PDB file of C-alpha atoms in Angstrom:
ATOM      1  CA  VAL B   1      91.226 118.754  87.704  1.00 72.00           C
ATOM      2  CA  PHE B   2      93.627 118.415  85.305  1.00 77.00           C
ATOM      3  CA  GLN B   3      94.583 115.262  83.447  1.00 82.00           C
ATOM      4  CA  CYS B   4      98.319 114.668  82.646  1.00 84.00           C
ATOM      5  CA  LEU B   5      99.614 112.197  80.201  1.00 88.00           C
ATOM      6  CA  LEU B   6     103.144 111.297  79.858  1.00 89.00           C
ATOM      7  CA  ILE B   7     104.815 111.366  76.485  1.00 91.00           C
ATOM      8  CA  ASP B   8     108.163 109.823  76.264  1.00 90.00           C
ATOM      9  CA  GLY B   9     110.813 112.416  75.062  1.00 89.00           C
ATOM     10  CA  GLU B  10     108.542 115.176  75.497  1.00 91.00           C
ATOM     11  CA  ASN B  11     107.658 115.504  79.059  1.00 92.00           C
ATOM     12  CA  ALA B  12     108.921 111.831  80.533  1.00 91.00           C
ATOM     13  CA  GLY B  13     111.965 110.058  80.038  1.00 88.00           C
ATOM     14  CA  GLU B  14     115.450 110.917  80.753  1.00 88.00           C
ATOM     15  CA  ASN B  15     115.894 113.443  77.418  1.00 87.00           C
ATOM     16  CA  SER B  16     112.519 114.777  77.849  1.00 90.00           C
ATOM     17  CA  LEU B  17     111.855 118.791  77.253  1.00 87.00           C
ATOM     18  CA  ARG B  18     109.667 118.935  80.666  1.00 90.00           C
ATOM     19  CA  GLU B  19     109.186 116.755  83.625  1.00 87.00           C
ATOM     20  CA  ALA B  20     105.689 115.436  84.417  1.00 89.00           C
ATOM     21  CA  GLU B  21     106.478 112.865  86.305  1.00 88.00           C
ATOM     22  CA  ARG B  22     105.901 115.205  89.484  1.00 86.00           C
ATOM     23  CA  PHE B  23     102.407 115.859  88.606  1.00 87.00           C
ATOM     24  CA  LEU B  24     101.312 112.377  88.518  1.00 89.00           C
ATOM     25  CA  ILE B  25      98.976 111.042  91.501  1.00 91.00           C
ATOM     26  CA  SER B  26      98.014 107.316  92.021  1.00 92.00           C
ATOM     27  CA  ASP B  27      94.503 106.206  91.807  1.00 93.00           C
ATOM     28  CA  GLN B  28      93.918 106.294  95.554  1.00 96.00           C
ATOM     29  CA  GLN B  29      95.091 109.907  95.649  1.00 94.00           C
ATOM     30  CA  PHE B  30      92.575 110.758  93.030  1.00 92.00           C
ATOM     31  CA  GLN B  31      89.709 108.952  95.010  1.00 95.00           C
ATOM     32  CA  ASP B  32      90.882 110.457  98.149  1.00 96.00           C
ATOM     33  CA  PHE B  33      90.393 113.785  96.295  1.00 94.00           C
ATOM     34  CA  LEU B  34      87.124 112.868  95.049  1.00 94.00           C
ATOM     35  CA  GLU B  35      85.970 111.857  98.350  1.00 97.00           C
ATOM     36  CA  ARG B  36      87.357 115.046 100.266  1.00 97.00           C
ATOM     37  CA  HIS B  37      85.454 117.222  97.495  1.00 95.00           C
ATOM     38  CA  SER B  38      82.157 115.182  97.103  1.00 96.00           C
ATOM     39  CA  SER B  39      80.133 117.830  98.859  1.00 95.00           C
ATOM     40  CA  ILE B  40      80.929 120.608  96.303  1.00 92.00           C
TER      41      ILE B  40
END
């Protein structure tokens, strides 16, 4: 599991060098992931 932090101008925003928004998930999606993998 990786954490993605948005930094304006670096990986977020109109003139950013990279596009990190596609890696963001909601809190609910993360909770669903934890529940699916709780037996591991």
